[in-house]
Amino acid sequence: MPIDFKKIEKKWQKRWEKSKIFEANPKKKKKFFMTVPYPYASGPLHVGHGRTSTNGDIYTRFMRMKGLNVLWPMAFHITGTPVLGISDLIRKQDQETIQLFKEYVSLHIKERKKVEVLVESFGNPWNVANFFAGTMISDFRSLGFSIDWRRKFTTGDKEYASFIQWQFRKLKEKGYIIQGAYPILFCVNCNNAVGEDDIKGGDVIKPEVGEYTLVKFKLEESYLPAATLRPETIFGTTNLWINPEKIYVKAKVDNEIWIISERAAEKLKKQGKKVKILESFPGHKLVGKYVSVPTINREVIILPADFVDVNESSGIVYSVPAHAPWDWIGLKVLKENSDYLVKYRIDPYIVKKIEPISIIKLENYGEFPAIEECEKLGIKNLEDKEKIDLATETIYKEEFYNGILKENCENYNGLKVAEAKERIVDELKNINAGDKFYEVIAKEKPVKCKCNEDVIVAVLQDQWFIDYGNEGWKEKVRQHLKKMEIVPEIYRKQFEDVVEWLHERPCARKRGIGTELPFEKGWIIESLSDSTIYMALYTVIHIIKNNEIKPEQLKDEVWNYIFLGEGDSEKIEKVSGIKSDILKKMRREFEYWYPNDHRHTAIGHISNHLIFFIFNHLAIFPSKHWPRKITLNEYVINEGRKMSKSFGNVIPSVEASTKYGADLYRLHASNAVNLQTTLDWREKDILTIRKGLENFFSLVSSYRQKKKEQRLDDISKWLYSKFNRIIDECTKNLENFRIRNYVQKSFFELMSLVLRYRKRENKKSLEKYVLNDIFKTWIKLLAPVIPHVCEELWWLFGQKGFVSLEKWPKPNKKLINKKVEELEEILNNTKEDLAHIIKLAGKKKIAYIYVTTDKELDYFKETLEHLKKQFGFKKVFVFKSSDPKRYDPQGKTSKAKYGKPGIYLE
RNA sequence: GCAGGGGUAGCCAAGUCUGGUUAAAGGCGCAAGGUUCAGAGCCUUGUGGCUUAGUGCCUUCGUGGGUUCAAAUCCCACUCCCUGCACCA
């Protein structure tokens, strides 16, 4: 008869909830404050969240049983932009999204009509967020997590906004909030920043912001700025390229006159330049004129080129045929095309005279790497675009890493390209011949916004940042990180590296849902910046809500008092209207629970959330309230494939708990692999474990009757010894957050030991007594990982109360008996040998076993019957090798060759 | 490109820090035997090669070198895979 685990689970989940055993309040006891980051509520909880939370829950339950006062709260993250994207798609009737969300909603709502109404309401992003924030609670509950739900909130709550604004004012006070220029992808039509979700095919082409150097070539009183990624090549400039048939403008840019393409003028405006267009004209008006190359003051001619794209950068290109394949092919083609030149009134002789200028020495290449590479690839003309791009990429890489600048590069002679580059940019800037230009970089161009406008790069002049580059702050983090526990240790290096490369992070945006920036209207605090110290809020949020404190009462003085102990509660009562004793109560509760002792999450959070979590705690709180420990686990993938919405293979956790049951899920999620290994979710594996769980349940429940105490025989002593050893090992494994090792020992290893014992023990009454006794402790040992099954068994064993609240078993070291374990090992080896010999030599009737010590002799004598039965011997004799009578115990078996320790068969 | 992690028998996965007890845990798969009307399930055994009355030898832990009496484990180089690189939670 199959065991109805689901029924058992529901039953205990209800009882836990009803008896409020996981609701934690300050007590005289030692506290333990565990957190797992709140999930983002844009869909149902999935098995990946489940894995992380299961690990957290196992540890939390362990600590609770160890006698600590444990708090594990949970909340929901709803601020940010992803829900906006979902709402947009639903409003636009995107069928795929609607279908997906109908499926998600159906996980909790069965009526079709209701589902449809709900999904339609998702046109409003708040509805998406609030719906999933609600259902996630039941998702969590159905996996049996021991969470204190009184303290739940969402990041969209008014109280939360007040708290976050307080945090940001604090950061600003300390000088950690700065404002400055910041380049972003931008759509002129939407007049807004565009993220991956706003760009056509954004998830595939992954556009980035590229920073080019503008090299300004002087032409009379004006400048022609050419954009380049390779400013070091200016020494090899032979000419400029201008598209003769496209429109260029003369414009006042800040205080200078620039000549650029029409499109470039627009972009520069968005990139923070003051641009006033003075006149426009076709490019051929410039052709034939001479400009001066900065730093070397060489005069070079402006030549016409149809391949110049005026939508790209400034629309002006300087030509370095020795090192740039496009320039070389352009020049080559032009030399062969006098008609074209004549059309633009250029003397073909002048162009014929232009020769590439080699400026970079490159091993394995001759004087002109670009020419060589073009010849190697068989590039004939400008139509071979792909090949020219490929050649460009090759040469760029080779020269950047291996190229050395030649003597015609003035002060840069002998320098590596990689080194020279920055110095040249500096020099150009110093002599007012250099500037910056941002351009979109992507595999496919142009990059289009979903509104069909080309995406450009704009520079926000007044972007707000959190200044994680602040050296003093960083140093504090470095020092504290050394004191923090990171488990598994292999991830520590990554934390350290992130601290180093982290710099200013934009912390507010102009759209999305969330908390408004307190210092400037129209900015919403971004969702990774609004979730760094919120664990503090857990300690008091239930008091705020229960006492019906209004969000507007939560003034800075209140937060300062609760979290920093500043001010006087009586005075703050007057300012806020919150009763002094409630303020005191909140302060006490915060002081009791803080710091956050342990935070567990998935590794993806290291480079952002977790590091921000550390930074912000160090900025806001005194050192006694800084985080202590972070543990991590890898992700979950589904049958070898990454889980993602676009593959449609995300497994909601409710699906897992409904299909397999919570305990089975927990057992598998914690046992399948180590923390630092990706868990491949394969149905086959789970079904295998199911059998084990069922066996465990029926085995243990069949020994529920308590029996009278009896004297132990050796094999029982052996089981007690092994059992206590395992308790000890499990405790150590859990203390060190080696969850998998704990599960393997406590569940699988013990299971096989118990089965072995049952085969070996002949006295049924003793077996019943021993197993009843051991199982009662075993249930406690397994309660953290499979709590529902254990509660049920605990109850079946006639025990009162919840096993979840029992004391964690202590190993009885006196019962750990090495001798008896060794003897059992010898016996076991003997059995293996016997089996092997019998297999090779055929069945025999009599076995002679010679042992060395009295202890062994006794032990084997006890097991004679067992051996006889197992191998079908008529007789089994055990002798001590040194016993003079060994040859002839019954007057028949004396043989000279026998007697050495070992086994002999007849 | 930069940074971090990893490559272990048919598959998944321990072991690597602290070198020898490791032909290398455990699981899956496969094979044989048992239980069974049959299947499922469960139990036992086997699962690199050769060999043997419980043994011994050879080859093996991405590839190639090195250190050592001894290397899956330490060092170097190469190679392949995964993750992160910021406005995306």
PDB file of C-alpha atoms in Angstrom, chain A residues 600-789:
ATOM      1  CA  HIS A 600      22.368  31.664   2.331  1.00  0.00           C
ATOM      2  CA  THR A 601      21.776  32.071  -1.389  1.00  0.00           C
ATOM      3  CA  ALA A 602      22.776  31.034  -4.899  1.00  0.00           C
ATOM      4  CA  ILE A 603      26.201  31.933  -6.311  1.00  0.00           C
ATOM      5  CA  GLY A 604      24.810  34.314  -8.936  1.00  0.00           C
ATOM      6  CA  HIS A 605      24.360  36.914  -6.234  1.00  0.00           C
ATOM      7  CA  ILE A 606      28.029  37.234  -5.329  1.00  0.00           C
ATOM      8  CA  SER A 607      28.941  39.971  -7.777  1.00  0.00           C
ATOM      9  CA  ASN A 608      25.987  42.147  -6.992  1.00  0.00           C
ATOM     10  CA  HIS A 609      23.550  41.558  -4.186  1.00  0.00           C
ATOM     11  CA  LEU A 610      25.850  39.940  -1.662  1.00  0.00           C
ATOM     12  CA  ILE A 611      28.642  42.400  -2.112  1.00  0.00           C
ATOM     13  CA  PHE A 612      26.198  45.326  -1.859  1.00  0.00           C
ATOM     14  CA  PHE A 613      24.781  43.677   1.241  1.00  0.00           C
ATOM     15  CA  ILE A 614      28.201  43.810   2.866  1.00  0.00           C
ATOM     16  CA  PHE A 615      29.044  47.321   1.649  1.00  0.00           C
ATOM     17  CA  ASN A 616      25.789  48.844   2.842  1.00  0.00           C
ATOM     18  CA  HIS A 617      25.840  47.198   6.235  1.00  0.00           C
ATOM     19  CA  LEU A 618      29.305  48.562   6.816  1.00  0.00           C
ATOM     20  CA  ALA A 619      28.164  52.016   5.768  1.00  0.00           C
ATOM     21  CA  ILE A 620      25.029  52.229   7.879  1.00  0.00           C
ATOM     22  CA  PHE A 621      25.467  50.076  10.979  1.00  0.00           C
ATOM     23  CA  PRO A 622      28.039  49.886  13.753  1.00  0.00           C
ATOM     24  CA  SER A 623      30.462  46.976  13.502  1.00  0.00           C
ATOM     25  CA  LYS A 624      28.618  44.761  15.996  1.00  0.00           C
ATOM     26  CA  HIS A 625      25.760  44.587  13.500  1.00  0.00           C
ATOM     27  CA  TRP A 626      27.771  43.598  10.436  1.00  0.00           C
ATOM     28  CA  PRO A 627      27.009  40.304   8.654  1.00  0.00           C
ATOM     29  CA  ARG A 628      28.858  37.235   9.879  1.00  0.00           C
ATOM     30  CA  LYS A 629      28.500  34.397   7.444  1.00  0.00           C
ATOM     31  CA  ILE A 630      27.502  33.711   3.860  1.00  0.00           C
ATOM     32  CA  THR A 631      26.871  30.287   2.400  1.00  0.00           C
ATOM     33  CA  LEU A 632      26.201  29.528  -1.222  1.00  0.00           C
ATOM     34  CA  ASN A 633      24.910  26.915  -3.568  1.00  0.00           C
ATOM     35  CA  GLU A 634      24.959  26.430  -7.338  1.00  0.00           C
ATOM     36  CA  TYR A 635      21.951  26.518  -9.624  1.00  0.00           C
ATOM     37  CA  VAL A 636      19.426  23.931 -10.728  1.00  0.00           C
ATOM     38  CA  ILE A 637      19.118  22.937 -14.377  1.00  0.00           C
ATOM     39  CA  ASN A 638      16.417  20.790 -15.937  1.00  0.00           C
ATOM     40  CA  GLU A 639      17.396  17.536 -17.688  1.00  0.00           C
ATOM     41  CA  GLY A 640      20.719  19.018 -18.776  1.00  0.00           C
ATOM     42  CA  ARG A 641      19.312  22.368 -19.937  1.00  0.00           C
ATOM     43  CA  LYS A 642      19.352  25.724 -18.259  1.00  0.00           C
ATOM     44  CA  MET A 643      15.944  26.696 -16.925  1.00  0.00           C
ATOM     45  CA  SER A 644      14.610  29.846 -18.516  1.00  0.00           C
ATOM     46  CA  LYS A 645      11.318  31.421 -19.378  1.00  0.00           C
ATOM     47  CA  SER A 646      12.206  31.454 -23.061  1.00  0.00           C
ATOM     48  CA  PHE A 647      12.830  27.692 -23.125  1.00  0.00           C
ATOM     49  CA  GLY A 648       9.583  27.252 -21.201  1.00  0.00           C
ATOM     50  CA  ASN A 649      11.253  24.657 -18.980  1.00  0.00           C
ATOM     51  CA  VAL A 650      11.098  26.333 -15.603  1.00  0.00           C
ATOM     52  CA  ILE A 651       9.801  23.887 -13.018  1.00  0.00           C
ATOM     53  CA  PRO A 652       7.609  25.660 -10.474  1.00  0.00           C
ATOM     54  CA  SER A 653       8.281  24.408  -6.987  1.00  0.00           C
ATOM     55  CA  VAL A 654       4.600  23.670  -6.372  1.00  0.00           C
ATOM     56  CA  GLU A 655       4.719  21.313  -9.296  1.00  0.00           C
ATOM     57  CA  ALA A 656       7.559  19.470  -7.591  1.00  0.00           C
ATOM     58  CA  SER A 657       5.884  19.395  -4.198  1.00  0.00           C
ATOM     59  CA  THR A 658       2.592  18.231  -5.690  1.00  0.00           C
ATOM     60  CA  LYS A 659       4.121  15.611  -7.920  1.00  0.00           C
ATOM     61  CA  TYR A 660       6.766  14.195  -5.608  1.00  0.00           C
ATOM     62  CA  GLY A 661       6.036  15.579  -2.180  1.00  0.00           C
ATOM     63  CA  ALA A 662       7.969  18.085  -0.129  1.00  0.00           C
ATOM     64  CA  ASP A 663      10.155  15.633   1.766  1.00  0.00           C
ATOM     65  CA  LEU A 664      11.153  13.784  -1.357  1.00  0.00           C
ATOM     66  CA  TYR A 665      11.983  17.088  -3.011  1.00  0.00           C
ATOM     67  CA  ARG A 666      14.010  18.175  -0.007  1.00  0.00           C
ATOM     68  CA  LEU A 667      15.840  14.868   0.199  1.00  0.00           C
ATOM     69  CA  HIS A 668      16.775  15.012  -3.455  1.00  0.00           C
ATOM     70  CA  ALA A 669      17.655  18.715  -3.610  1.00  0.00           C
ATOM     71  CA  SER A 670      20.013  18.403  -0.668  1.00  0.00           C
ATOM     72  CA  ASN A 671      21.501  15.024  -1.447  1.00  0.00           C
ATOM     73  CA  ALA A 672      21.992  14.853  -5.218  1.00  0.00           C
ATOM     74  CA  VAL A 673      25.137  17.003  -5.401  1.00  0.00           C
ATOM     75  CA  ASN A 674      27.443  19.208  -3.362  1.00  0.00           C
ATOM     76  CA  LEU A 675      26.683  22.871  -2.853  1.00  0.00           C
ATOM     77  CA  GLN A 676      29.284  23.880  -5.431  1.00  0.00           C
ATOM     78  CA  THR A 677      27.904  21.645  -8.164  1.00  0.00           C
ATOM     79  CA  THR A 678      25.057  22.435 -10.533  1.00  0.00           C
ATOM     80  CA  LEU A 679      22.085  20.242  -9.769  1.00  0.00           C
ATOM     81  CA  ASP A 680      20.666  18.612 -12.862  1.00  0.00           C
ATOM     82  CA  TRP A 681      17.019  17.988 -12.137  1.00  0.00           C
ATOM     83  CA  ARG A 682      16.255  14.567 -13.624  1.00  0.00           C
ATOM     84  CA  GLU A 683      13.007  12.870 -12.937  1.00  0.00           C
ATOM     85  CA  LYS A 684      14.640   9.432 -13.046  1.00  0.00           C
ATOM     86  CA  ASP A 685      16.852  10.292 -10.082  1.00  0.00           C
ATOM     87  CA  ILE A 686      13.964  11.495  -7.972  1.00  0.00           C
ATOM     88  CA  LEU A 687      11.929   8.384  -8.588  1.00  0.00           C
ATOM     89  CA  THR A 688      14.866   6.277  -7.433  1.00  0.00           C
ATOM     90  CA  ILE A 689      15.041   8.142  -4.154  1.00  0.00           C
ATOM     91  CA  ARG A 690      11.293   7.845  -3.673  1.00  0.00           C
ATOM     92  CA  LYS A 691      11.661   4.124  -3.094  1.00  0.00           C
ATOM     93  CA  GLY A 692      14.218   4.823  -0.401  1.00  0.00           C
ATOM     94  CA  LEU A 693      11.939   7.233   1.416  1.00  0.00           C
ATOM     95  CA  GLU A 694       9.048   4.796   1.317  1.00  0.00           C
ATOM     96  CA  ASN A 695      11.234   2.017   2.638  1.00  0.00           C
ATOM     97  CA  PHE A 696      12.471   4.257   5.392  1.00  0.00           C
ATOM     98  CA  PHE A 697       8.982   5.127   6.467  1.00  0.00           C
ATOM     99  CA  SER A 698       7.643   1.590   6.543  1.00  0.00           C
ATOM    100  CA  LEU A 699      10.770   0.229   8.180  1.00  0.00           C
ATOM    101  CA  VAL A 700      10.825   2.763  10.979  1.00  0.00           C
ATOM    102  CA  SER A 701       7.101   2.736  11.593  1.00  0.00           C
ATOM    103  CA  SER A 702       7.142  -1.042  11.994  1.00  0.00           C
ATOM    104  CA  TYR A 703       9.361  -0.731  15.089  1.00  0.00           C
ATOM    105  CA  ARG A 704       7.246   1.807  16.870  1.00  0.00           C
ATOM    106  CA  GLN A 705       6.381  -0.440  19.836  1.00  0.00           C
ATOM    107  CA  LYS A 706       8.631   0.159  22.802  1.00  0.00           C
ATOM    108  CA  LYS A 707      10.253  -3.016  24.192  1.00  0.00           C
ATOM    109  CA  LYS A 708      11.860  -3.867  27.478  1.00  0.00           C
ATOM    110  CA  GLU A 709      15.538  -3.124  27.792  1.00  0.00           C
ATOM    111  CA  GLN A 710      17.846  -6.070  27.152  1.00  0.00           C
ATOM    112  CA  ARG A 711      21.501  -6.913  27.360  1.00  0.00           C
ATOM    113  CA  LEU A 712      23.233  -6.114  24.080  1.00  0.00           C
ATOM    114  CA  ASP A 713      25.087  -8.709  22.055  1.00  0.00           C
ATOM    115  CA  ASP A 714      28.080  -7.830  19.902  1.00  0.00           C
ATOM    116  CA  ILE A 715      26.221  -7.073  16.717  1.00  0.00           C
ATOM    117  CA  SER A 716      23.889  -4.749  18.602  1.00  0.00           C
ATOM    118  CA  LYS A 717      26.875  -3.074  20.174  1.00  0.00           C
ATOM    119  CA  TRP A 718      28.223  -2.714  16.663  1.00  0.00           C
ATOM    120  CA  LEU A 719      25.056  -0.954  15.513  1.00  0.00           C
ATOM    121  CA  TYR A 720      25.084   1.386  18.510  1.00  0.00           C
ATOM    122  CA  SER A 721      28.692   2.161  17.844  1.00  0.00           C
ATOM    123  CA  LYS A 722      28.106   2.974  14.193  1.00  0.00           C
ATOM    124  CA  PHE A 723      24.983   4.924  15.013  1.00  0.00           C
ATOM    125  CA  ASN A 724      26.647   7.165  17.558  1.00  0.00           C
ATOM    126  CA  ARG A 725      29.563   7.709  15.251  1.00  0.00           C
ATOM    127  CA  ILE A 726      27.133   8.865  12.571  1.00  0.00           C
ATOM    128  CA  ILE A 727      25.371  11.250  14.957  1.00  0.00           C
ATOM    129  CA  ASP A 728      28.727  12.781  15.668  1.00  0.00           C
ATOM    130  CA  GLU A 729      29.635  13.068  12.000  1.00  0.00           C
ATOM    131  CA  CYS A 730      26.227  14.483  11.069  1.00  0.00           C
ATOM    132  CA  THR A 731      26.520  17.165  13.714  1.00  0.00           C
ATOM    133  CA  LYS A 732      29.937  18.176  12.438  1.00  0.00           C
ATOM    134  CA  ASN A 733      28.778  18.151   8.830  1.00  0.00           C
ATOM    135  CA  LEU A 734      25.828  20.366   9.607  1.00  0.00           C
ATOM    136  CA  GLU A 735      27.872  22.730  11.721  1.00  0.00           C
ATOM    137  CA  ASN A 736      30.116  23.215   8.697  1.00  0.00           C
ATOM    138  CA  PHE A 737      27.185  23.487   6.308  1.00  0.00           C
ATOM    139  CA  ARG A 738      28.116  20.274   4.496  1.00  0.00           C
ATOM    140  CA  ILE A 739      24.475  19.536   3.847  1.00  0.00           C
ATOM    141  CA  ARG A 740      24.979  16.726   1.391  1.00  0.00           C
ATOM    142  CA  ASN A 741      27.374  14.815   3.610  1.00  0.00           C
ATOM    143  CA  TYR A 742      24.903  15.106   6.449  1.00  0.00           C
ATOM    144  CA  VAL A 743      22.069  13.699   4.336  1.00  0.00           C
ATOM    145  CA  GLN A 744      24.184  10.892   2.970  1.00  0.00           C
ATOM    146  CA  LYS A 745      25.321   9.796   6.392  1.00  0.00           C
ATOM    147  CA  SER A 746      22.071  10.267   8.233  1.00  0.00           C
ATOM    148  CA  PHE A 747      19.775   8.804   5.655  1.00  0.00           C
ATOM    149  CA  PHE A 748      21.523   6.529   3.198  1.00  0.00           C
ATOM    150  CA  GLU A 749      24.420   5.204   5.213  1.00  0.00           C
ATOM    151  CA  LEU A 750      22.372   4.567   8.327  1.00  0.00           C
ATOM    152  CA  MET A 751      19.710   2.886   6.251  1.00  0.00           C
ATOM    153  CA  SER A 752      22.160   0.349   4.905  1.00  0.00           C
ATOM    154  CA  LEU A 753      23.654  -0.248   8.359  1.00  0.00           C
ATOM    155  CA  VAL A 754      20.225  -0.914   9.821  1.00  0.00           C
ATOM    156  CA  LEU A 755      19.406  -3.348   7.037  1.00  0.00           C
ATOM    157  CA  ARG A 756      22.680  -5.141   7.648  1.00  0.00           C
ATOM    158  CA  TYR A 757      21.909  -5.354  11.340  1.00  0.00           C
ATOM    159  CA  ARG A 758      18.481  -6.836  10.704  1.00  0.00           C
ATOM    160  CA  LYS A 759      20.067  -9.647   8.723  1.00  0.00           C
ATOM    161  CA  ARG A 760      22.643 -10.316  11.353  1.00  0.00           C
ATOM    162  CA  GLU A 761      20.600 -10.175  14.516  1.00  0.00           C
ATOM    163  CA  ASN A 762      18.966 -13.464  15.339  1.00  0.00           C
ATOM    164  CA  LYS A 763      17.152 -12.567  18.537  1.00  0.00           C
ATOM    165  CA  LYS A 764      13.935 -10.917  17.429  1.00  0.00           C
ATOM    166  CA  SER A 765      13.131  -9.464  20.828  1.00  0.00           C
ATOM    167  CA  LEU A 766      16.550  -7.850  21.107  1.00  0.00           C
ATOM    168  CA  GLU A 767      16.281  -6.534  17.561  1.00  0.00           C
ATOM    169  CA  LYS A 768      12.934  -4.947  18.367  1.00  0.00           C
ATOM    170  CA  TYR A 769      14.273  -3.299  21.458  1.00  0.00           C
ATOM    171  CA  VAL A 770      17.436  -2.013  19.769  1.00  0.00           C
ATOM    172  CA  LEU A 771      15.754  -0.694  16.656  1.00  0.00           C
ATOM    173  CA  ASN A 772      12.964   1.003  18.551  1.00  0.00           C
ATOM    174  CA  ASP A 773      15.540   2.711  20.687  1.00  0.00           C
ATOM    175  CA  ILE A 774      17.759   3.754  17.801  1.00  0.00           C
ATOM    176  CA  PHE A 775      14.935   4.805  15.520  1.00  0.00           C
ATOM    177  CA  LYS A 776      13.587   7.233  18.059  1.00  0.00           C
ATOM    178  CA  THR A 777      16.861   9.115  17.837  1.00  0.00           C
ATOM    179  CA  TRP A 778      17.176   8.563  14.113  1.00  0.00           C
ATOM    180  CA  ILE A 779      13.898  10.425  13.572  1.00  0.00           C
ATOM    181  CA  LYS A 780      15.375  13.437  15.312  1.00  0.00           C
ATOM    182  CA  LEU A 781      18.522  13.172  13.258  1.00  0.00           C
ATOM    183  CA  LEU A 782      16.527  13.335  10.046  1.00  0.00           C
ATOM    184  CA  ALA A 783      14.002  15.960  11.108  1.00  0.00           C
ATOM    185  CA  PRO A 784      15.878  18.853   9.449  1.00  0.00           C
ATOM    186  CA  VAL A 785      15.838  17.266   6.005  1.00  0.00           C
ATOM    187  CA  ILE A 786      12.538  15.359   5.922  1.00  0.00           C
ATOM    188  CA  PRO A 787      10.529  17.134   8.614  1.00  0.00           C
ATOM    189  CA  HIS A 788       7.031  15.983   7.669  1.00  0.00           C
ATOM    190  CA  VAL A 789       7.832  12.287   7.611  1.00  0.00           C
TER     191      VAL A 789
END
